[in-house]
Each structure stands twice: as C-alpha cells, then as structure tokens.
Coordinates of C-alpha atoms in Angstrom, one line a residue:
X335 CA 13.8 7.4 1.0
X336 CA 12.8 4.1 1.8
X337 CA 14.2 2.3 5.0
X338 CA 16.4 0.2 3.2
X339 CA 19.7 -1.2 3.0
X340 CA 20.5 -1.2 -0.4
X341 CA 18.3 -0.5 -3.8
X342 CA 19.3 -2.1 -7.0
X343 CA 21.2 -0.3 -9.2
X344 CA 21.5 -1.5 -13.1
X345 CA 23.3 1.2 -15.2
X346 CA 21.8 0.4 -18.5
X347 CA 21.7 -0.1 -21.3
X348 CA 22.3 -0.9 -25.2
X349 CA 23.7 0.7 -27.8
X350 CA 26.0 4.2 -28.4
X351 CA 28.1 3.5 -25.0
X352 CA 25.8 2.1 -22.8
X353 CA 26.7 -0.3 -19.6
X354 CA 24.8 -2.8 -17.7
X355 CA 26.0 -3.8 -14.5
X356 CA 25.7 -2.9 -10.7
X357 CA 27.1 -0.5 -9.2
X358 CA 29.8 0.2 -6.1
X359 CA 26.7 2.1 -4.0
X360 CA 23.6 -0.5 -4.6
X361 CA 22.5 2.3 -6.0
X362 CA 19.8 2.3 -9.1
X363 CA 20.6 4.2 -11.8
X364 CA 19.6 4.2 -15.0
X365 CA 21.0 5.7 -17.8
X366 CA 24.4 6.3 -19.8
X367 CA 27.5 4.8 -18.1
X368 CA 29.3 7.6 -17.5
X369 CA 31.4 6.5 -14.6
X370 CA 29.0 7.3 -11.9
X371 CA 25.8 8.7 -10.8
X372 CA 24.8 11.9 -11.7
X373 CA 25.9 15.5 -9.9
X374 CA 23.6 17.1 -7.7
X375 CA 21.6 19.5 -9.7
X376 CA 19.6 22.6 -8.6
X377 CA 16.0 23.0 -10.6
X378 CA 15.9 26.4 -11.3
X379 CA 12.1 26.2 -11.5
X380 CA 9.9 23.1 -8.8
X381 CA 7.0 23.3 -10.3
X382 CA 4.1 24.4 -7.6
X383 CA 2.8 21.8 -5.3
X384 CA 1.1 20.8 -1.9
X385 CA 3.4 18.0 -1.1
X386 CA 5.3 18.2 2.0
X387 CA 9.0 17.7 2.5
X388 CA 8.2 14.4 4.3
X389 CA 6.5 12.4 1.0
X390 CA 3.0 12.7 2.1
X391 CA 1.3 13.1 -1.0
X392 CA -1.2 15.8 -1.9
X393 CA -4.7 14.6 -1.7
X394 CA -3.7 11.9 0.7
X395 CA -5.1 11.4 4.2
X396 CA -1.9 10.0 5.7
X397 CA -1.1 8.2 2.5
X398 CA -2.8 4.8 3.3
X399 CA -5.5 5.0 1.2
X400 CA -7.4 1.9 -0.4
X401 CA -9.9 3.8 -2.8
X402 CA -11.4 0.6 -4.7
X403 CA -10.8 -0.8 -7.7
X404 CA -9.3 1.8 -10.9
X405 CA -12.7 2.3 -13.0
X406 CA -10.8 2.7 -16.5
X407 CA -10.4 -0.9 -18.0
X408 CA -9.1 -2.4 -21.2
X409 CA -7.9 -6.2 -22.2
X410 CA -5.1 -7.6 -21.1
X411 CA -3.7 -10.6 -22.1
X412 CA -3.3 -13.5 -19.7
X413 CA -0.3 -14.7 -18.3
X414 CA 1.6 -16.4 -21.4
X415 CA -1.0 -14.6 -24.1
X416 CA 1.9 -12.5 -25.8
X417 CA -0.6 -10.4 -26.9
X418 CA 0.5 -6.8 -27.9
X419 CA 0.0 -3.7 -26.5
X420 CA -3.4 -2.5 -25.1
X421 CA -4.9 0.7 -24.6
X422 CA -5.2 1.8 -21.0
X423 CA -7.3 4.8 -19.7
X424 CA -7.2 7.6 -21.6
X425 CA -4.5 6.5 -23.8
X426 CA -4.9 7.0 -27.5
X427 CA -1.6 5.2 -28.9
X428 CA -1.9 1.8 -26.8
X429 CA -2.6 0.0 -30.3
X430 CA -2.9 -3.3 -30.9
X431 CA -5.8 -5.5 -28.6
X432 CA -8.7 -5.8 -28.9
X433 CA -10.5 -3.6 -26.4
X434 CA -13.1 -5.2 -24.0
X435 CA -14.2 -3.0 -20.5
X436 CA -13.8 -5.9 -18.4
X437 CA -10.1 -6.2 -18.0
X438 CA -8.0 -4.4 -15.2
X439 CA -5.9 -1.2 -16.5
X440 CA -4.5 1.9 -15.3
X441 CA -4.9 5.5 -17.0
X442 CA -2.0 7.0 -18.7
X443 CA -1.6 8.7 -21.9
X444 CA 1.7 8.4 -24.1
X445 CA 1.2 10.4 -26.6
X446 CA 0.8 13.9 -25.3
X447 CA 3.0 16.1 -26.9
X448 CA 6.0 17.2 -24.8
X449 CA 8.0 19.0 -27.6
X450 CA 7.4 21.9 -25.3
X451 CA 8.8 20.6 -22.9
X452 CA 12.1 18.9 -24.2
X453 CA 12.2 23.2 -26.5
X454 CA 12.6 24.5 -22.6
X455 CA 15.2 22.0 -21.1
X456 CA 18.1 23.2 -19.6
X457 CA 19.3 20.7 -17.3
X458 CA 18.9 22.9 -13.8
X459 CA 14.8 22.6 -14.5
X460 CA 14.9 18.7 -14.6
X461 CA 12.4 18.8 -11.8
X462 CA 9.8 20.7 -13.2
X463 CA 10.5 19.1 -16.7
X464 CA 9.7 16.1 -14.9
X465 CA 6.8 16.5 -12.9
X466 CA 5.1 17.8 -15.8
X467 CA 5.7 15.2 -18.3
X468 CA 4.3 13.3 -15.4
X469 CA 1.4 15.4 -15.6
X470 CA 0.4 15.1 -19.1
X471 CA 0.8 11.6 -19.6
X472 CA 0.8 9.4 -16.3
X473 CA -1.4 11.1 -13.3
X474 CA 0.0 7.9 -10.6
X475 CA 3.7 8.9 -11.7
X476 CA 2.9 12.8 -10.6
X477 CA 1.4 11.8 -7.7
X478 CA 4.5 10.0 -6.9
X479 CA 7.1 12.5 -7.9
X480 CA 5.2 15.4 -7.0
X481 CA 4.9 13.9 -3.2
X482 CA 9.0 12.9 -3.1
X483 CA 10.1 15.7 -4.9
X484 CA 11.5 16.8 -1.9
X485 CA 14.1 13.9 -1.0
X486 CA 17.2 14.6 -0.7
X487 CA 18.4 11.7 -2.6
X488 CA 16.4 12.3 -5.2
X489 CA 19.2 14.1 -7.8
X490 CA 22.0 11.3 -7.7
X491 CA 18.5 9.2 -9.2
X492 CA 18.6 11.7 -12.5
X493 CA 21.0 12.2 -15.6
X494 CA 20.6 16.3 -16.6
X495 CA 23.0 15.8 -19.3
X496 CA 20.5 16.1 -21.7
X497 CA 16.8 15.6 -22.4
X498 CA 17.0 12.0 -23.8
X499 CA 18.8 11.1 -20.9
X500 CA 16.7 12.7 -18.3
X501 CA 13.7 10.8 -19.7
X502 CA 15.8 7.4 -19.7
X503 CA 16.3 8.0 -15.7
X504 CA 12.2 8.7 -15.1
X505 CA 12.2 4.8 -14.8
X506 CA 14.7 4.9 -11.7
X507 CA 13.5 8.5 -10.4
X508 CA 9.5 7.0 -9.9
X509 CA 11.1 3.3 -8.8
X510 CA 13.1 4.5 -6.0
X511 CA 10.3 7.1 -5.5
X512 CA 7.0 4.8 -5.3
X513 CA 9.4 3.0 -2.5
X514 CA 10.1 6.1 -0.7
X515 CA 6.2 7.4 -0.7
X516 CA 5.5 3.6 0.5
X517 CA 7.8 3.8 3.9
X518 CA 7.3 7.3 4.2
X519 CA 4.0 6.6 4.6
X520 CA 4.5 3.5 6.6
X521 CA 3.7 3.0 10.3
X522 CA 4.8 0.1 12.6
X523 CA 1.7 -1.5 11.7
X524 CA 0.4 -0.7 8.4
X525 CA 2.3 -0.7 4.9
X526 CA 0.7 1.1 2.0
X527 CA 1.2 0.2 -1.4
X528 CA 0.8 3.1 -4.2
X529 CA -1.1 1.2 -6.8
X530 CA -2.8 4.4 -8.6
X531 CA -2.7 8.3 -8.2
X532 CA -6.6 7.0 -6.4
X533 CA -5.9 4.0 -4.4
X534 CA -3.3 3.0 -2.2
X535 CA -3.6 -0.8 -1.0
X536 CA -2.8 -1.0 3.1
X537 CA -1.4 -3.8 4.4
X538 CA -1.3 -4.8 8.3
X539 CA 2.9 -5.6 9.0
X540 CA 2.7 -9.1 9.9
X541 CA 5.5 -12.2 10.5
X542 CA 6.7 -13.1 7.0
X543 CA 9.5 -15.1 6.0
X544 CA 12.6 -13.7 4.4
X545 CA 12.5 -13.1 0.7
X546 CA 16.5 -14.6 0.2
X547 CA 14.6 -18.0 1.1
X548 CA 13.3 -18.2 -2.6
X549 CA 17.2 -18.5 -4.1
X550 CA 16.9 -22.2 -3.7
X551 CA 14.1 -22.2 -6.2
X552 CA 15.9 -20.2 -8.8
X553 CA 18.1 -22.8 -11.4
X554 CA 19.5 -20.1 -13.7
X555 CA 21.0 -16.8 -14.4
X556 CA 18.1 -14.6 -15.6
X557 CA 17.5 -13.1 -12.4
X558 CA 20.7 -12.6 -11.5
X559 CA 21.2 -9.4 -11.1
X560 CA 18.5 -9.1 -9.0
X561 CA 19.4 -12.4 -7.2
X562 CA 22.6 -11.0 -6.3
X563 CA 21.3 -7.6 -5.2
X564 CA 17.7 -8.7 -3.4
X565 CA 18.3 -12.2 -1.9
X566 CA 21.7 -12.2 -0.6
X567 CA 23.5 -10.4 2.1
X568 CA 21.4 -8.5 4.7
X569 CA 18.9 -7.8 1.8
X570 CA 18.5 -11.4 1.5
X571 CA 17.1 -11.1 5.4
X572 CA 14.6 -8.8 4.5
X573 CA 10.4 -9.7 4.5
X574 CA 7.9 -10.1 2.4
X575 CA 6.9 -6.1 3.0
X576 CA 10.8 -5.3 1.1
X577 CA 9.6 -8.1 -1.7
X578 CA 6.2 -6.7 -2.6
X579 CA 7.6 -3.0 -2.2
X580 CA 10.3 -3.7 -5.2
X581 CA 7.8 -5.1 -7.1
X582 CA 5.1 -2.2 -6.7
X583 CA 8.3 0.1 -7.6
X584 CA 9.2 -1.7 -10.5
X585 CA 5.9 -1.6 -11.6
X586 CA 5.7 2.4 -11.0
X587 CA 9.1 2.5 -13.1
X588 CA 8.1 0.3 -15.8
X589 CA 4.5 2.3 -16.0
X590 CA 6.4 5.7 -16.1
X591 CA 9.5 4.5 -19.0
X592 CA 6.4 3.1 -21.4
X593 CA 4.9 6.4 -20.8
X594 CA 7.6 8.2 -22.0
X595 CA 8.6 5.4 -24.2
X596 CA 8.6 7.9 -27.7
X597 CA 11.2 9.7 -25.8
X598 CA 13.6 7.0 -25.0
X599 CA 17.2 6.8 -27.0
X600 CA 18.6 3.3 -25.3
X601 CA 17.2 0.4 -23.9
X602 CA 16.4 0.1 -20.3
X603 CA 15.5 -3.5 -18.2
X604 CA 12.2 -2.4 -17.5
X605 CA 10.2 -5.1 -18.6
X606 CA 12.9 -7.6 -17.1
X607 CA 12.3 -5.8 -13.6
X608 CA 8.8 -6.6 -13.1
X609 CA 9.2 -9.7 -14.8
X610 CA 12.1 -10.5 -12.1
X611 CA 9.6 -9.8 -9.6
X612 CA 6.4 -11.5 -10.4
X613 CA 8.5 -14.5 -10.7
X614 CA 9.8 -13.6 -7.0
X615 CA 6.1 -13.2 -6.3
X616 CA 5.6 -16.7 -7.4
X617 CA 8.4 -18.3 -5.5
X618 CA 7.7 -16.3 -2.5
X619 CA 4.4 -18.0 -2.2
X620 CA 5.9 -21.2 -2.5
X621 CA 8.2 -20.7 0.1
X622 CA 5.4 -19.4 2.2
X623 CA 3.5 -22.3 1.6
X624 CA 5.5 -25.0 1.8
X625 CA 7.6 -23.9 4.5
X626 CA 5.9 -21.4 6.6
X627 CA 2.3 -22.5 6.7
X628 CA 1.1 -20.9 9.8
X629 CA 2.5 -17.7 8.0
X630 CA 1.3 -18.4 4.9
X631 CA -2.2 -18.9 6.3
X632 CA -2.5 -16.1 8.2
X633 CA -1.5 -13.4 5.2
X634 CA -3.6 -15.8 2.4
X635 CA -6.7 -15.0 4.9
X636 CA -6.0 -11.3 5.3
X637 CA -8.0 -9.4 2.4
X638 CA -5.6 -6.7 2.4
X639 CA -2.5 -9.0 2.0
X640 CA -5.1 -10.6 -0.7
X641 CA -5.8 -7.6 -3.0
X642 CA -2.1 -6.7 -2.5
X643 CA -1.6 -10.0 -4.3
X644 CA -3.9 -9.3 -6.7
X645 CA -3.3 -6.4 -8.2
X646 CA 0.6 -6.4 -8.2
X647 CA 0.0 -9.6 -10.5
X648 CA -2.5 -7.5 -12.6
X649 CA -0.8 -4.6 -13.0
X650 CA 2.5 -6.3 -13.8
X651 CA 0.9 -8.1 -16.7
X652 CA -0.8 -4.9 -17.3
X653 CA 2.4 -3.0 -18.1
X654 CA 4.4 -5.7 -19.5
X655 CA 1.4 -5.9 -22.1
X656 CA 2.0 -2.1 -23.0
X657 CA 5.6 -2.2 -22.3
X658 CA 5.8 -5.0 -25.2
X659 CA 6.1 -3.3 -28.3
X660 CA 8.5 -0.8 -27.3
X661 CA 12.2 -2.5 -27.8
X662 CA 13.4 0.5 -25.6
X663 CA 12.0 -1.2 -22.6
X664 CA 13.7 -4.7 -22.3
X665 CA 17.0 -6.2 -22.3
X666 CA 15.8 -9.8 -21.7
X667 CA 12.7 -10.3 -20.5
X668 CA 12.3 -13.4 -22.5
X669 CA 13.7 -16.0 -20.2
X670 CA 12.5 -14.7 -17.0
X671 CA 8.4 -14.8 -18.4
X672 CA 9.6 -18.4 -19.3
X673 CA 9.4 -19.1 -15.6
X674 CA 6.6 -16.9 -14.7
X675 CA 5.0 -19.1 -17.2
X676 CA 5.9 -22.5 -15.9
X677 CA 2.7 -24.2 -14.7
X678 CA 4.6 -25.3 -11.4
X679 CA 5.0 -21.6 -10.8
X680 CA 1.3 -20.1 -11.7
X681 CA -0.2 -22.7 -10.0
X682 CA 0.9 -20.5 -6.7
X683 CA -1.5 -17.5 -7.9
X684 CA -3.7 -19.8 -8.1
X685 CA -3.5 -21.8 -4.2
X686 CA -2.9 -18.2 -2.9
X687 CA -5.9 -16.5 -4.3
X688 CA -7.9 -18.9 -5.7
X689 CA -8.8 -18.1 -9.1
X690 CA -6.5 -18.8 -12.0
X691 CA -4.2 -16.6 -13.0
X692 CA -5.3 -15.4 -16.3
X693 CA -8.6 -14.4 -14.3
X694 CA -6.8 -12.4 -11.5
X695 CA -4.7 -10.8 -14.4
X696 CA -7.9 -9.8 -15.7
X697 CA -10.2 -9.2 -12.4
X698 CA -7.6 -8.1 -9.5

C-alpha cells in the first residue's frame, strides 16, 4: 500500500440499499452498505503469476518505466464535447464516435464474455475471478492487480458476497492498487506513474506546494467529499506527488468499472472521481502559478512532470468519454465537468503545457 495517511473511502451507491458516505477508517470502499468493509477472505485458487510480494510488476525493470506513447488510438471528444462513448483499442462495444487514429486511447475490451467466470464464483476465488476478468478485458488493470495481489490490505478493498458485488468493488480494488504499485515502486527521487500495462511515466520528486492550497478556489459542494477527505487535515499537507497519484488511481478505477460496466448492478462515483480530480489538476496549477512561481517553473520545464500532465488530462477525458453511456458509473458528475469546463480553469492546461486543451486531450 501506498505511503499514505488516509485514502478516500465512498461507500456507494444507488438503488436496492445502497449508501454514500465516508467512512470511520478513510478507507475506500465501494460497494453495498453493509455496515463495514468486507471480511478477510482466503482465494482458494491465486491465479499463477511472476509478481513479487513487494508490487513490482511482472515485466517491469524496477517499475519506472516510460515506454512512449500507447499506439492504439481512437477519437475522443474534447474537453466540453459530450460526445458519447468511443472505441478504444481492441474494444468492439465502445459504440458511438466516430473513429479517427489520431486521438489518444488506451486498449481494453468490454465485451469479452465472462459468464464463465461469474458460473465458477464462490466467493473464496475472488482473486483469481478477478485477475482474470482483468485479463480478458483490460491488460493495464491485470498488470496492476496481478503485481499487488499480494498486499495485505488488499481483501478489506473487496465485497465476496456475491458476484455482482465483487465486480462493483474492482473500481476500489485497482484504485487503491494503481497507488500502491506507484509508491511501491517509488524511490526518494523518482515517482512513477502507471499510465498503461506498457508505459509507466517517471517523475523526478521535486518541491511542490501542498494540494489543500486549492480549497480557496473551490465555491461549492460538488467536490466535497473529496474536499473533505484530500484537502484538509494532514492530507491537506500533502504535495503535488499525493494529487497526481489520486488522480492516476482514479483513472485506473474508472478504466477498470467501465470495463466491467455490463456487470455492474448499482451505481458507483466513478466518473465524479476523475472528474473531481482533473478539476484539482486545474486548480493545482493555478495555485502553482500564481503563488509558487519558482515551483511552478521548475516542474512546467521538466518533460517528465510535462507528459505526466499530459496524459493524466488525456486519459481522464479518455475514460469519462467511455464511461459516459453507462449510468452505473456516475452519481454526479455533471456539476464537477461544469468547472472543469469553465474557461478560467482550462486556460491552466493551456499556460502549463502550451497547447489548448482539446489538443492535449487529443495528442498527450
């Protein structure tokens, strides 16, 4: 696990006795409310892997990779578009946009059958039911899970109470995941970034502000559950590294809950998480710019910090764009894309990076 105080936890969702809220812990969980997170369970069956206990991934030379740019590619819209959803990679069910080779994407596949699967779940073989829905339909979320299987605190991030409900928890099993491989992975000088199974983005640590500065920005409630978990109290103290790692994850869990999406019985806040944090994204640049400008220079000159940038804002519109259709995958995402949206905000893609923002959308 990540070297954090607290993660967000939102116990979700909508209908048939679901609950929204935060819980005692700061843990995330996702899932039904069922008056706390789930027992330990023992998978009768870990699927076969060369991860090690300590989250190096398999394939990985130390886990800081930076592999280039993803080479599968389909449209997405630009920020404010509301275009529908787009087919990525080797997806055959994305639907919906029209299809140009030019725009970023990332591979996955939602429509693989997993009847199989879901026949031969038991509860105790959530892990290997897991890892290979991951598999078959989203190759960055195995690499992920596959690598952190091993964490201890891995089970209280899964509901085994049945197969609906283990799928609803994938979001929150490969968030709090993608933020363990990151700082597992992590040395006193170097961050990495999972962005796909094939490319990890490295970033050099450097002095960054603290990421509870942006709350003065912030003029209503759609962040606030976030705003209350993230920017206050000691995780309110925390750097620009902690921002940028709770947006990769909720990017990771977002990609992972649209790719099981046709398995999903409630809804789940994905959409709002990334949207929470590419509006954080936003404000954090502001706050770097206008108030720590040596700061602000030195990471806006750093191509690492740069692509970081980049292709956190890409692939959040990215999955928000296949995310969209599926009702399962928002509570109220609405208001919070209202501020992404809001000129005075984009305008900081655009100072940091210096494109537009539809463009680096497009062309991390």
């Amino acid at each position: 696990m990540r070297s954090k105080g607290t993660v967000l936890v939102i116990v979700c969702a909508a209908a048939g006795g679901m609950a929204c809220g935060i819980s005692p812990e700061g843990l995330l969980v996702l899932g039904k409310a069922t008056g706390g997170a789930p027992g330990s369970a023992d998978d009768g069956g870990v699927a076969t892997s060369s991860s090690s206990s300590g989250g190096s991934a398999s394939g990985s030379s130390g886990g800081a990779v930076d592999a280039g740019t993803p080479t599968d590619a389909s449209t997405h819209p630009p920020p404010g578009d509301g275009g529908g959803k787009q087919d990525a990679g080797s997806s055959s069910g994305g639907g919906g946009g029209d299809v140009s080779p030019a725009c970023y994407s990332e591979p996955y596949d939602p429509t693989v059958d997993v009847s199989d699967v879901a026949a031969a779940f038991t509860g105790n073989n959530w892990l290997t039911s897991a890892l290979t829905v991951m598999q078959r339909r989203y190759p960055t979320g195995y690499f992920v899970l596959d690598a952190e299987q091993n964490d201890p605190q891995l089970p209280q991030f899964v509901d085994t109470s049945s197969w609906s409900a283990l799928m609803g928890s994938m979001m929150t099993m490969l968030d709090v995941e993608t933020g363990g491989w990151d700082f597992n992975n992590a040395s006193a000088t170097v961050h990495p970034f999972v962005i796909l199974n094939s490319m990890q983005i490295s970033t050099p640590v450097m002095t960054t502000w603290q990421q509870g500065e942006i709350l003065q920005y912030i003029t209503d409630s759609s962040t606030q559950t976030w705003d209350q978990t993230e920017l206050q109290g000691q995780e309110g103290t925390y750097d620009g590294i902690f921002l940028f790692d709770d947006l990769d994850s909720a990017c990771e869990g977002l990609a992972t809950a649209t790719a099981v999406g046709d398995q999903l019985t409630y809804a789940l806040p994905a959409r709002d998480d990334v949207a929470a944090h590419l509006y954080y994204m936003e404000l954090y640049l502001k706050d770097g710019r206008t108030a720590h400008a040596s700061e602000y220079a030195t990471i806006k000159a750093d191509p690492n910090w740069q692509k970081l940038v980049r292709y956190e804002w890409a692939r959040g519109h990215f999955w928000d764009a296949q995310g969209t259709p599926n009702a399962n995958l928002q509570l109220a995402a609405a208001p919070i894309w209202t501020h992404i949206d809001d000129p005075a905000n984009l305008q900081e893609i655009q100072l940091f990076t210096g494109e537009s923002p539809d463009a680096v959308a497009c062309h991390p």
